[in-house]
mmCIF file of C-alpha atoms in Angstrom:
data_model
loop_
_atom_site.group_PDB
_atom_site.id
_atom_site.type_symbol
_atom_site.label_atom_id
_atom_site.label_comp_id
_atom_site.label_asym_id
_atom_site.label_seq_id
_atom_site.Cartn_x
_atom_site.Cartn_y
_atom_site.Cartn_z
ATOM 1 C CA MET N 1114 -0.178 0.032 0.197
ATOM 2 C CA THR N 1115 1.357 3.505 -1.231
ATOM 3 C CA LYS N 1116 1.464 5.933 1.799
ATOM 4 C CA ILE N 1117 2.068 9.982 0.769
ATOM 5 C CA LEU N 1118 2.638 12.655 3.222
ATOM 6 C CA ILE N 1119 1.507 15.880 2.066
ATOM 7 C CA ALA N 1120 2.964 19.043 3.824
ATOM 8 C CA ASP N 1121 1.775 22.351 3.253
ATOM 9 C CA ASP N 1122 0.140 25.049 5.643
ATOM 10 C CA HIS N 1123 -2.745 25.380 3.601
ATOM 11 C CA ALA N 1124 -5.440 23.148 4.150
ATOM 12 C CA VAL N 1125 -6.839 23.556 0.679
ATOM 13 C CA VAL N 1126 -3.474 23.246 -1.019
ATOM 14 C CA ARG N 1127 -3.207 19.612 0.793
ATOM 15 C CA ARG N 1128 -6.745 18.516 0.063
ATOM 16 C CA GLY N 1129 -6.220 19.511 -3.818
ATOM 17 C CA LEU N 1130 -2.708 17.723 -3.764
ATOM 18 C CA ILE N 1131 -4.543 14.580 -2.574
ATOM 19 C CA GLN N 1132 -7.344 14.646 -4.950
ATOM 20 C CA ILE N 1133 -4.796 14.585 -7.789
ATOM 21 C CA LEU N 1134 -2.679 12.047 -6.511
ATOM 22 C CA SER N 1135 -5.587 9.944 -5.414
ATOM 23 C CA GLU N 1136 -6.231 9.546 -8.921
ATOM 24 C CA GLY N 1137 -2.600 8.123 -9.926
ATOM 25 C CA PHE N 1138 -2.304 6.001 -6.844
ATOM 26 C CA PRO N 1139 -5.765 4.074 -6.321
ATOM 27 C CA GLY N 1140 -5.976 2.982 -2.828
ATOM 28 C CA ALA N 1141 -3.087 5.096 -1.510
ATOM 29 C CA VAL N 1142 -3.176 6.451 2.376
ATOM 30 C CA PHE N 1143 -2.667 10.152 2.533
ATOM 31 C CA GLY N 1144 -1.251 12.235 5.703
ATOM 32 C CA GLU N 1145 -1.064 15.618 6.568
ATOM 33 C CA ALA N 1146 1.297 18.095 8.305
ATOM 34 C CA SER N 1147 0.996 21.733 8.221
ATOM 35 C CA ASN N 1148 4.190 22.623 10.141
ATOM 36 C CA ALA N 1149 8.029 21.233 10.354
ATOM 37 C CA GLN N 1150 6.825 19.773 13.873
ATOM 38 C CA GLU N 1151 4.268 17.794 12.655
ATOM 39 C CA ILE N 1152 6.193 16.694 9.375
ATOM 40 C CA LEU N 1153 9.336 15.336 11.701
ATOM 41 C CA GLN N 1154 6.808 13.891 14.135
ATOM 42 C CA LYS N 1155 4.798 11.937 11.129
ATOM 43 C CA ILE N 1156 7.967 10.437 9.455
ATOM 44 C CA GLY N 1157 9.077 9.354 13.028
ATOM 45 C CA GLU N 1158 6.082 7.539 13.535
ATOM 46 C CA GLN N 1159 5.895 5.400 10.405
ATOM 47 C CA LYS N 1160 7.175 4.583 7.274
ATOM 48 C CA TRP N 1161 6.102 7.004 3.755
ATOM 49 C CA ASN N 1162 6.910 6.122 0.367
ATOM 50 C CA LEU N 1163 6.804 9.619 -0.499
ATOM 51 C CA LEU N 1164 6.586 13.351 1.121
ATOM 52 C CA THR N 1165 5.717 16.264 -0.853
ATOM 53 C CA LEU N 1166 7.118 19.275 0.784
ATOM 54 C CA ASP N 1167 6.184 23.016 0.245
ATOM 55 C CA ILE N 1168 9.206 25.263 0.443
ATOM 56 C CA SER N 1169 7.740 27.858 1.877
ATOM 57 C CA MET N 1170 6.795 26.434 5.368
ATOM 58 C CA PRO N 1171 5.193 28.964 8.331
ATOM 59 C CA ASP N 1172 8.072 27.913 11.202
ATOM 60 C CA ARG N 1173 10.832 27.029 8.619
ATOM 61 C CA SER N 1174 11.773 26.917 5.054
ATOM 62 C CA GLY N 1175 11.671 23.785 3.175
ATOM 63 C CA LEU N 1176 15.712 24.164 2.509
ATOM 64 C CA ASP N 1177 16.203 24.052 6.223
ATOM 65 C CA LEU N 1178 13.661 20.937 6.811
ATOM 66 C CA LEU N 1179 15.711 18.816 4.466
ATOM 67 C CA ALA N 1180 18.674 18.984 6.454
ATOM 68 C CA ASP N 1181 16.704 17.258 9.170
ATOM 69 C CA ILE N 1182 14.417 14.749 7.194
ATOM 70 C CA ARG N 1183 17.649 13.526 5.804
ATOM 71 C CA MET N 1184 19.223 12.880 9.105
ATOM 72 C CA SER N 1185 16.059 11.202 10.513
ATOM 73 C CA ASN N 1186 14.917 9.396 7.354
ATOM 74 C CA SER N 1187 17.497 9.489 4.721
ATOM 75 C CA GLN N 1188 15.347 6.755 2.849
ATOM 76 C CA LEU N 1189 12.604 8.805 2.601
ATOM 77 C CA PRO N 1190 12.229 10.324 -1.075
ATOM 78 C CA VAL N 1191 11.136 14.006 -1.188
ATOM 79 C CA LEU N 1192 9.494 15.985 -3.722
ATOM 80 C CA VAL N 1193 9.720 19.307 -2.973
ATOM 81 C CA LEU N 1194 7.020 21.529 -4.600
ATOM 82 C CA SER N 1195 7.063 25.742 -4.723
ATOM 83 C CA VAL N 1196 5.731 28.665 -6.295
ATOM 84 C CA HIS N 1197 9.112 29.979 -6.920
ATOM 85 C CA PRO N 1198 10.622 29.562 -10.300
ATOM 86 C CA GLU N 1199 12.598 26.247 -11.423
ATOM 87 C CA ASP N 1200 15.843 27.903 -12.011
ATOM 88 C CA GLN N 1201 15.818 29.558 -8.434
ATOM 89 C CA TYR N 1202 15.855 27.190 -6.135
ATOM 90 C CA ALA N 1203 15.854 23.350 -8.358
ATOM 91 C CA ARG N 1204 19.349 23.175 -7.538
ATOM 92 C CA ARG N 1205 19.551 23.948 -4.191
ATOM 93 C CA VAL N 1206 16.765 21.220 -3.229
ATOM 94 C CA LEU N 1207 18.219 18.642 -5.294
ATOM 95 C CA LYS N 1208 21.690 19.290 -3.668
ATOM 96 C CA ALA N 1209 19.949 19.479 -0.573
ATOM 97 C CA GLY N 1210 18.806 15.820 -0.843
ATOM 98 C CA ALA N 1211 15.598 15.869 -2.468
ATOM 99 C CA SER N 1212 14.252 13.497 -5.061
ATOM 100 C CA GLY N 1213 12.615 16.164 -7.287
ATOM 101 C CA TYR N 1214 11.177 19.612 -7.842
ATOM 102 C CA LEU N 1215 7.886 20.820 -9.105
ATOM 103 C CA SER N 1216 6.304 24.044 -9.470
ATOM 104 C CA LYS N 1217 2.748 24.657 -8.391
ATOM 105 C CA ASP N 1218 1.678 25.655 -11.559
ATOM 106 C CA ALA N 1219 2.710 22.299 -12.982
ATOM 107 C CA ALA N 1220 -0.071 20.158 -14.596
ATOM 108 C CA PRO N 1221 -1.817 17.494 -12.633
ATOM 109 C CA PHE N 1222 -0.604 14.797 -14.861
ATOM 110 C CA GLU N 1223 2.981 16.520 -14.203
ATOM 111 C CA LEU N 1224 2.621 15.974 -10.359
ATOM 112 C CA VAL N 1225 1.190 12.201 -10.869
ATOM 113 C CA ALA N 1226 4.379 11.345 -13.383
ATOM 114 C CA ALA N 1227 6.709 13.146 -10.551
ATOM 115 C CA ALA N 1228 5.498 11.108 -7.928
ATOM 116 C CA GLN N 1229 5.262 8.103 -9.818
ATOM 117 C CA LYS N 1230 8.676 8.221 -10.912
ATOM 118 C CA ILE N 1231 10.281 9.276 -7.363
ATOM 119 C CA ILE N 1232 8.363 6.442 -5.457
ATOM 120 C CA LYS N 1233 10.313 3.902 -8.030
ATOM 121 C CA GLY N 1234 13.386 5.021 -6.903
ATOM 122 C CA GLY N 1235 14.017 7.843 -9.629
ATOM 123 C CA ARG N 1236 14.651 11.813 -9.132
ATOM 124 C CA TYR N 1237 12.350 14.484 -10.979
ATOM 125 C CA VAL N 1238 12.966 17.608 -13.033
ATOM 126 C CA SER N 1239 10.852 19.201 -15.580
ATOM 127 C CA PRO N 1240 11.980 18.802 -19.003
ATOM 128 C CA LEU N 1241 12.656 22.721 -19.099
ATOM 129 C CA LEU N 1242 14.842 22.199 -16.025
ATOM 130 C CA ALA N 1243 16.658 19.284 -17.476
ATOM 131 C CA GLU N 1244 17.326 21.230 -20.640
ATOM 132 C CA GLN N 1245 18.803 24.205 -18.529
ATOM 133 C CA LEU N 1246 20.804 21.938 -16.677
ATOM 134 C CA ALA N 1247 22.069 20.437 -19.941
ATOM 135 C CA CYS N 1248 23.121 23.898 -21.048
ATOM 136 C CA ASP N 1249 24.982 24.964 -18.120
ATOM 137 C CA LEU N 1250 26.811 22.063 -18.442
ATOM 138 C CA ALA N 1251 27.856 22.454 -22.441
ATOM 139 C CA THR N 1252 28.488 26.027 -21.888
ATOM 140 C CA LYS N 1253 30.131 25.948 -18.389
ATOM 141 C CA SER N 1254 28.473 29.143 -17.536
ATOM 142 C CA GLY N 1255 28.684 30.922 -14.223
ATOM 143 C CA GLU N 1256 26.416 30.734 -11.529
ATOM 144 C CA PRO N 1257 24.303 33.834 -10.798
ATOM 145 C CA HIS N 1258 25.303 35.217 -7.668
ATOM 146 C CA HIS N 1259 22.833 34.227 -5.511
ATOM 147 C CA GLU N 1260 23.678 30.359 -5.989
ATOM 148 C CA LEU N 1261 27.224 31.871 -3.700
ATOM 149 C CA LEU N 1262 24.617 32.350 -0.840
ATOM 150 C CA SER N 1263 23.944 29.609 2.102
ATOM 151 C CA ASN N 1264 20.072 28.478 2.185
ATOM 152 C CA ARG N 1265 20.274 30.776 5.103
ATOM 153 C CA GLU N 1266 21.187 33.794 3.575
ATOM 154 C CA LEU N 1267 19.255 32.983 0.801
ATOM 155 C CA GLU N 1268 16.092 33.097 3.026
ATOM 156 C CA VAL N 1269 17.244 36.683 4.529
ATOM 157 C CA LEU N 1270 17.643 38.039 1.353
ATOM 158 C CA ARG N 1271 14.149 37.140 0.338
ATOM 159 C CA MET N 1272 12.867 38.703 3.537
ATOM 160 C CA ILE N 1273 14.786 41.607 3.165
ATOM 161 C CA SER N 1274 13.638 42.093 -0.353
ATOM 162 C CA SER N 1275 10.003 41.679 0.664
ATOM 163 C CA GLY N 1276 10.455 44.784 3.132
ATOM 164 C CA LYS N 1277 11.115 43.383 6.345
ATOM 165 C CA THR N 1278 12.903 45.030 8.993
ATOM 166 C CA VAL N 1279 16.323 43.404 10.802
ATOM 167 C CA THR N 1280 13.667 43.208 14.013
ATOM 168 C CA GLU N 1281 10.862 41.568 11.962
ATOM 169 C CA ILE N 1282 13.701 38.619 10.351
ATOM 170 C CA ALA N 1283 15.149 37.939 13.735
ATOM 171 C CA ASP N 1284 11.465 37.194 15.195
ATOM 172 C CA LEU N 1285 10.467 35.265 11.977
ATOM 173 C CA LEU N 1286 13.982 33.127 12.099
ATOM 174 C CA ALA N 1287 14.113 33.225 15.935
ATOM 175 C CA LEU N 1288 17.577 34.849 15.787
ATOM 176 C CA SER N 1289 19.363 38.039 17.052
ATOM 177 C CA SER N 1290 19.199 41.181 15.394
ATOM 178 C CA LYS N 1291 22.551 41.134 15.379
ATOM 179 C CA THR N 1292 23.279 37.803 13.914
ATOM 180 C CA VAL N 1293 20.530 38.855 11.138
ATOM 181 C CA SER N 1294 22.705 42.215 10.302
ATOM 182 C CA THR N 1295 25.793 39.999 10.152
ATOM 183 C CA TYR N 1296 23.730 37.823 7.670
ATOM 184 C CA ARG N 1297 23.205 40.870 5.741
ATOM 185 C CA ALA N 1298 26.278 42.079 5.640
ATOM 186 C CA ARG N 1299 27.722 38.834 4.179
ATOM 187 C CA ILE N 1300 25.567 38.830 1.559
ATOM 188 C CA LEU N 1301 26.232 42.300 0.683
ATOM 189 C CA VAL N 1302 29.894 40.826 0.149
ATOM 190 C CA LYS N 1303 29.008 37.723 -1.491
ATOM 191 C CA MET N 1304 26.235 39.725 -3.896
ATOM 192 C CA ASP N 1305 29.143 42.312 -4.372
ATOM 193 C CA MET N 1306 26.820 44.725 -3.499
ATOM 194 C CA THR N 1307 26.651 48.135 -0.851
ATOM 195 C CA THR N 1308 23.170 48.674 -0.456
ATOM 196 C CA THR N 1309 19.811 47.019 0.071
ATOM 197 C CA ALA N 1310 18.112 48.964 -2.440
ATOM 198 C CA GLY N 1311 20.918 46.972 -4.645
ATOM 199 C CA LEU N 1312 19.714 43.588 -3.052
ATOM 200 C CA ILE N 1313 16.046 44.547 -3.650
ATOM 201 C CA ARG N 1314 16.695 45.395 -7.245
ATOM 202 C CA TYR N 1315 18.538 41.966 -8.038
ATOM 203 C CA SER N 1316 15.568 40.155 -6.113
ATOM 204 C CA LEU N 1317 13.150 41.840 -8.399
ATOM 205 C CA GLU N 1318 14.957 41.062 -11.714
ATOM 206 C CA ASN N 1319 15.815 37.241 -10.662
ATOM 207 C CA HIS N 1320 12.347 36.654 -9.255
ATOM 208 C CA LEU N 1321 13.644 35.765 -5.831
ATOM 209 C CA PHE N 1322 10.470 36.372 -3.766
ATOM 210 C CA SER N 1323 6.706 36.233 -4.684
#
């Protein structure tokens, strides 16, 4: 019996994913999780064939959470779902141990195909991303500046670019304001920029936040 855990903080999204996947996996058993704590608890309680993980969970980012999932259950296949463009996050989640990455704008049949491939032991990227990766290898093109950032630095960059203050970011990430300021300074150095306005402009041009 196939068992799939659906992790997303929006109930309507979870129900939609269950409905779509039910058609591709008749008789499958589904579980639901709305935050990081529930995810870790449920994967610790029983074995799942697949976890679909929203990259933007409310208490921790999916990227951050992937590390804990890999430590607690290294054999669990994870399909990351996101509203963010593939070229911004797919490489990161695959490097972090996910088995696949799919945009939430994808057609239902693509979600089913991705889940089926991953459950059988494969990895999934869309044809468009596969072509981009092939082009990168062929041209040996340099990585964009934001690829130099750690996962936490990218998260801070997205929050800065969305207009959040240092204090607000510190509260959301359970960090001190001093630590967030240190992250901001590191980001500026790695991005070869000197102002927050420059970071915001870059983020807008590269669609780093919704």
